[in-house]
Short mmCIF file of C-alpha atoms in Angstrom, two decimals:
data_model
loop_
_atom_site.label_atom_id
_atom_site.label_comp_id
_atom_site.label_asym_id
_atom_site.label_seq_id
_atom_site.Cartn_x
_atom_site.Cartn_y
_atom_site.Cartn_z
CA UNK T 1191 150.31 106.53 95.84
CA UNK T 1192 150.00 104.22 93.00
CA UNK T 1193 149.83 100.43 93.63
CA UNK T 1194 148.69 97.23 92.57
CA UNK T 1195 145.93 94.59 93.82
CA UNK T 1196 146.78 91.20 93.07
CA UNK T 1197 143.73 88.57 94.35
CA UNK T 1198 145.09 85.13 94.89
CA UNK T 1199 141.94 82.97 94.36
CA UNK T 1200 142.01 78.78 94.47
CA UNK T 1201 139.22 76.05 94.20
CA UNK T 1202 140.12 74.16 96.95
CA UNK T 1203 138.54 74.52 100.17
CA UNK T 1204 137.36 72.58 102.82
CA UNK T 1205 134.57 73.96 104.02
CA UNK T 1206 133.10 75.68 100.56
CA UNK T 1207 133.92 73.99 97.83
CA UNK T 1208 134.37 75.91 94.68
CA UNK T 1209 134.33 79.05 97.13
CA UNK T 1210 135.84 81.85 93.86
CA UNK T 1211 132.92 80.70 91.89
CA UNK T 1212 130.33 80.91 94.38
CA UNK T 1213 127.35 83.19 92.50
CA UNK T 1214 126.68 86.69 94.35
CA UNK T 1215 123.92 88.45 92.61
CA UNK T 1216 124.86 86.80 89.19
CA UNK T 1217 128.69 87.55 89.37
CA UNK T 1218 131.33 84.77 90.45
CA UNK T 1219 132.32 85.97 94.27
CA UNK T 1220 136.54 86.66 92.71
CA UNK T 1221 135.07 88.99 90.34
CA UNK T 1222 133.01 90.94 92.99
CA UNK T 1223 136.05 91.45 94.99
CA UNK T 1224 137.91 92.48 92.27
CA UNK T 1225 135.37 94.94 91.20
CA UNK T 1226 135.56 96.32 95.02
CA UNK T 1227 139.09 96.40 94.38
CA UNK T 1228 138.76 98.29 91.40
CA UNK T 1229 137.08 101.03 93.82
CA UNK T 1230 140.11 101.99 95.41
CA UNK T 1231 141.97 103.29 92.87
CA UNK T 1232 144.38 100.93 92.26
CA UNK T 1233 146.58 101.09 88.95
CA UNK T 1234 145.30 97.55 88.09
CA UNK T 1235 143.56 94.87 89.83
CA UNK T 1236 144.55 91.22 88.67
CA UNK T 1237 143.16 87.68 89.99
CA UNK T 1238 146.20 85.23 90.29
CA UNK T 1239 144.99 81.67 90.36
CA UNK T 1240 146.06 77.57 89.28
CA UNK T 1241 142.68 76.68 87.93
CA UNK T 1242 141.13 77.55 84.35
CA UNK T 1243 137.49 78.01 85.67
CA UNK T 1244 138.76 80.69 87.43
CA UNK T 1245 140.79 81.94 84.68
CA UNK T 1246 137.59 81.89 82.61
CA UNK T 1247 135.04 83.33 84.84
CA UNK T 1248 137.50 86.46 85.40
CA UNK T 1249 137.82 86.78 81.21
CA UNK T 1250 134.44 86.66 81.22
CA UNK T 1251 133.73 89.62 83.04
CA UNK T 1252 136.63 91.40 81.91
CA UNK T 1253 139.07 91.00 85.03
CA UNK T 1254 142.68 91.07 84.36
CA UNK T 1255 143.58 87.74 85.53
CA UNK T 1256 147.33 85.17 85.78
CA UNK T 1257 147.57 81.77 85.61
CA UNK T 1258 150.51 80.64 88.52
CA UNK T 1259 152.06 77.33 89.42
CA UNK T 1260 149.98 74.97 91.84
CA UNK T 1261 152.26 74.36 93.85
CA UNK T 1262 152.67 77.62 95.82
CA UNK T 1263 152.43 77.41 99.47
CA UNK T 1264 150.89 80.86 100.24
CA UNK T 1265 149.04 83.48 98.88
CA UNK T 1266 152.02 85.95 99.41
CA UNK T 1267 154.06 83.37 97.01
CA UNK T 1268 151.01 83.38 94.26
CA UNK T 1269 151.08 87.13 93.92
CA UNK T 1270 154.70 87.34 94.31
CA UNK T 1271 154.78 84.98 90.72
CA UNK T 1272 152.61 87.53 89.38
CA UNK T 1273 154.11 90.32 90.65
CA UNK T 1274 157.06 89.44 88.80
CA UNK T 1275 155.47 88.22 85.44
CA UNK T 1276 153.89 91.66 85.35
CA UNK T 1277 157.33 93.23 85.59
CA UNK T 1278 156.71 95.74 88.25
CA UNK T 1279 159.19 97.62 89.56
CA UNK T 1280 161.14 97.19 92.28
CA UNK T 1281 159.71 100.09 94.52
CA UNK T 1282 156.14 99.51 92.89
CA UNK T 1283 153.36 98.71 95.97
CA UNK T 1284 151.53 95.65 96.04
CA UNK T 1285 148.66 94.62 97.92
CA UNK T 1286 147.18 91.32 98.65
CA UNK T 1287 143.25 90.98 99.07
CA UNK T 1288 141.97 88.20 99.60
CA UNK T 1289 139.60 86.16 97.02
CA UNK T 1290 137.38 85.62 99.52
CA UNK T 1291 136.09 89.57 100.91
CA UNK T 1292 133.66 90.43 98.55
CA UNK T 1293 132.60 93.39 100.43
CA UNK T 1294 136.05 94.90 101.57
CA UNK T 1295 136.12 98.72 101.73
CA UNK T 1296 138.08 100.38 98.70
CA UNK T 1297 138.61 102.70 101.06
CA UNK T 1298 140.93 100.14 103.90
CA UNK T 1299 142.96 99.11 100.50
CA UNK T 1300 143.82 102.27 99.55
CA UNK T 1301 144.96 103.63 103.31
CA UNK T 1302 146.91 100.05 103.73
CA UNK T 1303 148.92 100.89 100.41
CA UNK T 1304 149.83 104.32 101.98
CA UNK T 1305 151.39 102.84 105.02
CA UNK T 1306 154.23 101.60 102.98
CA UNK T 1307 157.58 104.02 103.14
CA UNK T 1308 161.07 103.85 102.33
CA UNK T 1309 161.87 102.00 105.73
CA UNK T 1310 158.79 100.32 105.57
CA UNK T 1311 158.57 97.47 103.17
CA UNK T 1312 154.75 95.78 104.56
CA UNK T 1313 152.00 97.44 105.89
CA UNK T 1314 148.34 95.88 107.38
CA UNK T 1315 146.01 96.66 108.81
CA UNK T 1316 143.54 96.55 112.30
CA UNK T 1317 140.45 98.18 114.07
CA UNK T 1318 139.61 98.15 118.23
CA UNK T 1319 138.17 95.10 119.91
CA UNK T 1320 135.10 96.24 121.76
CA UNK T 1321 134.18 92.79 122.95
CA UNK T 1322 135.47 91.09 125.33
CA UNK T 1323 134.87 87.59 124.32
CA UNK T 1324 136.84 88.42 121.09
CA UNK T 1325 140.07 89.45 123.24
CA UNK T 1326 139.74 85.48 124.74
CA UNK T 1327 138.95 83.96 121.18
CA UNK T 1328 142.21 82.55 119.40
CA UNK T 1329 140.24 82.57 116.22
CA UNK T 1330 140.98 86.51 116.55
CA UNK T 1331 144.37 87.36 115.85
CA UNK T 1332 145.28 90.53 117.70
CA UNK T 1333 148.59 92.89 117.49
CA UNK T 1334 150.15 95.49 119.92
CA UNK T 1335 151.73 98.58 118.04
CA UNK T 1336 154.69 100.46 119.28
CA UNK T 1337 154.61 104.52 119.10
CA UNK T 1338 154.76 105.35 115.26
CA UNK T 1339 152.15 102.52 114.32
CA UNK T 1340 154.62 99.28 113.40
CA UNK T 1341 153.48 96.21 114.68
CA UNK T 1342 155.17 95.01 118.14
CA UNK T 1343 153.34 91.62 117.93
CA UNK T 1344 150.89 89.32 116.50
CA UNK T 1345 149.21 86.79 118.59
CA UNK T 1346 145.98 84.27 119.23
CA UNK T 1347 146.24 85.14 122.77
CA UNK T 1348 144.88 88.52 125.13
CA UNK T 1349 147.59 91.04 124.39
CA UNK T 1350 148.30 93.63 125.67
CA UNK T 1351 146.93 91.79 129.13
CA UNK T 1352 145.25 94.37 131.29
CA UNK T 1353 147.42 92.97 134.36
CA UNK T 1354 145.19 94.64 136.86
CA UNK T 1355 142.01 95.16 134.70
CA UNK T 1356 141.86 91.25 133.87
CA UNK T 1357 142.71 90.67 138.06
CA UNK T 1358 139.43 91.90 139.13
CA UNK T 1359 137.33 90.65 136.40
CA UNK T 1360 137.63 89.27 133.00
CA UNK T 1361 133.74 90.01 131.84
CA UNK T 1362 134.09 93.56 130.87
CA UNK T 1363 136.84 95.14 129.16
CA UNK T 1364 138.78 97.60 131.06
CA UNK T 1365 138.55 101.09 131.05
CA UNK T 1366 140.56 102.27 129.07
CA UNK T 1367 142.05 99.11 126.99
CA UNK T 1368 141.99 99.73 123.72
CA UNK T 1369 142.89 96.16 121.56
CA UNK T 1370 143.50 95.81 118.53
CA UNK T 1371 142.10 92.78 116.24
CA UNK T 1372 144.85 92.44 112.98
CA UNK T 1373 143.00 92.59 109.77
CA UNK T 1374 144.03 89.96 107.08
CA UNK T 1375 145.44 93.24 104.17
CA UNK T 1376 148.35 93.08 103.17
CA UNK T 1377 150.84 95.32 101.17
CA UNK T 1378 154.25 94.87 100.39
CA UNK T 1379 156.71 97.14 98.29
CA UNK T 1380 157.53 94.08 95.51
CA UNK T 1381 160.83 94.42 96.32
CA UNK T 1382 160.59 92.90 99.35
CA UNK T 1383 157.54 90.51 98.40
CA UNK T 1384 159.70 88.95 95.70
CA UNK T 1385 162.39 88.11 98.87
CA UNK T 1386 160.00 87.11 101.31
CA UNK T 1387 159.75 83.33 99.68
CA UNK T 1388 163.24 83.22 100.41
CA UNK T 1389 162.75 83.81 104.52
CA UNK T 1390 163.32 81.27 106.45
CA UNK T 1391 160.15 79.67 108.53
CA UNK T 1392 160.40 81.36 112.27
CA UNK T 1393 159.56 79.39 115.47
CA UNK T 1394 157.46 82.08 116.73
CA UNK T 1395 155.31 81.54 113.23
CA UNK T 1396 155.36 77.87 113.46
CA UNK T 1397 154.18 78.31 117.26
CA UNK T 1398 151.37 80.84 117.14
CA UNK T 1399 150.04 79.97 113.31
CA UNK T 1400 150.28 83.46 111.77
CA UNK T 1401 152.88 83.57 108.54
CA UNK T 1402 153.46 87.69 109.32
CA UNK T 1403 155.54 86.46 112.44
CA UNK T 1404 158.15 85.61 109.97
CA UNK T 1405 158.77 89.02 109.01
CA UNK T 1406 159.02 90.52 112.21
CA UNK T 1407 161.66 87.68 113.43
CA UNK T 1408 163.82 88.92 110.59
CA UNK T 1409 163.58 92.28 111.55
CA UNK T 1410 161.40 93.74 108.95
CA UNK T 1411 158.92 96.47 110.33
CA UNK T 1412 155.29 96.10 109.56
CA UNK T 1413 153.27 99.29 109.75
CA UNK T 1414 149.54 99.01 110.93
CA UNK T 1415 146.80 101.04 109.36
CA UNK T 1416 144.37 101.33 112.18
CA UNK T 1417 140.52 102.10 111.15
CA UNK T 1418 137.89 103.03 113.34
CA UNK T 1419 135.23 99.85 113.43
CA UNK T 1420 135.21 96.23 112.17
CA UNK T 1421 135.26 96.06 108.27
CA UNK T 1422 132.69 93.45 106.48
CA UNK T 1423 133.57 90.24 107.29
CA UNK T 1424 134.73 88.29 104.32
CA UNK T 1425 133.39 84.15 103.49
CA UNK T 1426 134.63 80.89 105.01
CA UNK T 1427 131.60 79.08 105.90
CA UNK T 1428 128.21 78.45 104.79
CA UNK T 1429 126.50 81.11 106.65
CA UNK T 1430 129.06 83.72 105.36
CA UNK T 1431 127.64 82.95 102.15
CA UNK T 1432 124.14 83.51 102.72
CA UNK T 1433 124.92 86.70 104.82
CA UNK T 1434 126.90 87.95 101.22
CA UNK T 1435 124.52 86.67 98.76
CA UNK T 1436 121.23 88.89 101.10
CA UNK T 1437 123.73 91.81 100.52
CA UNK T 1438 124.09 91.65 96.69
CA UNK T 1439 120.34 90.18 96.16
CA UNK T 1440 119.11 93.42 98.16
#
């Protein structure tokens, strides 16, 4: 299937400051994702950002990259701008990685683009929970998947809750419970990315923090690519950092 990654990558952040620009082994961290991206055989891979140092680090190392408006309120809107200034088609596949995973597996792009079919106009992604302190942790967004693989639900909370497991003891996972964490990949046929500005904010979103609750309240389907172990994590703190910059120094 042929598809396109499109990066949104901004300056501003709370915690790390500057965070696209952040040196990994003498590249800027957005052009080490995008060369990742590159990896999984996507058509083109293109940075979409609202700052020129980004602009220029990308041209400097020969990444494809789109200036966008500052205003947007998402990532999903930033590539949906340059989705459209790119002209793609109406069926073409898009997918969103963020700025921030410089060592996401080509591989779990590539897979996630597959998931999207006629009837299916997103697709994501997830891997088991094999910790039990992670099914507790609202920092770790899980989703429950009906029979064919389309999401159910997304929440911050235990689901599914092992009713009788989670009775006699909540320090061990059950036998047999299998949870899923949601991993933050995203594709979208640009079709429906271009109308998914237009969606109206859903309680359920506003409620449990997680924007993809939107398109399940309107009744789009989201199908859930579902790999075997925990990809690399990607960088939102200072000790992310360090952990990435060992990898690329080594």
């Amino acid at each position: 299937m042929s598809f396109t990654v499109i990066i949104p990558a901004r300056l501003a952040s709370t915690r790390l400051p500057n965070k696209p620009l952040a040196d990994l082994g003498g590249k800027p961290m957005v052009v080490r994702v995008a060369e990742r991206a590159a990896r999984s055989g996507a058509a083109q891979v293109v940075v979409a950002t609202d700052h020129a140092d980004i602009v220029a680090a990308c041209r400097q190392h020969g990444i494809a990259v789109q200036m966008t408006r500052a205003d947007h309120p998402s990532g999903t809107d930033r590539i949906a701008e340059v989705a459209a200034a790119l002209g793609l088609a109406p069926d073409a596949v898009v997918v969103n990685v963020q700025g921030d995973e410089p060592l996401i597996d080509p591989d779990l792009i590539a897979a996630t683009a597959a998931c999207i079919a006629p009837a299916v106009p997103m697709a994501t992604a997830a891997h088991p929970i094999t910790e039990v302190a992670e099914v507790f942790n609202p920092n770790v967004v899980k989703v429950v998947l009906d029979q064919v693989g389309r999401a159910l639900y997304f929440s911050r909370a235990a689901i599914p809750w092992h009713r009788d497991g989670f009775a006699r003891t909540i320090e061990t996972l059950p036998a047999g419970y299998a949870p899923l964490r949601h991993i933050g990949l995203y594709a979208y046929r640009n079709a429906f990315l271009q109308a998914y500005p237009q969606l109206a904010v859903s309680p359920l979103e506003q409620i449990e923090a997680l924007e993809q609750l939107r398109v399940l309240w309107h009744g789009y389907p989201i199908a859930v690519h579902v790999t075997g172990s925990a990809p690399a994590a990607g960088v939102d703190t200072p000790e992310d950092l360090a952990r990435v910059r060992r990898f690329f120094d080594g």
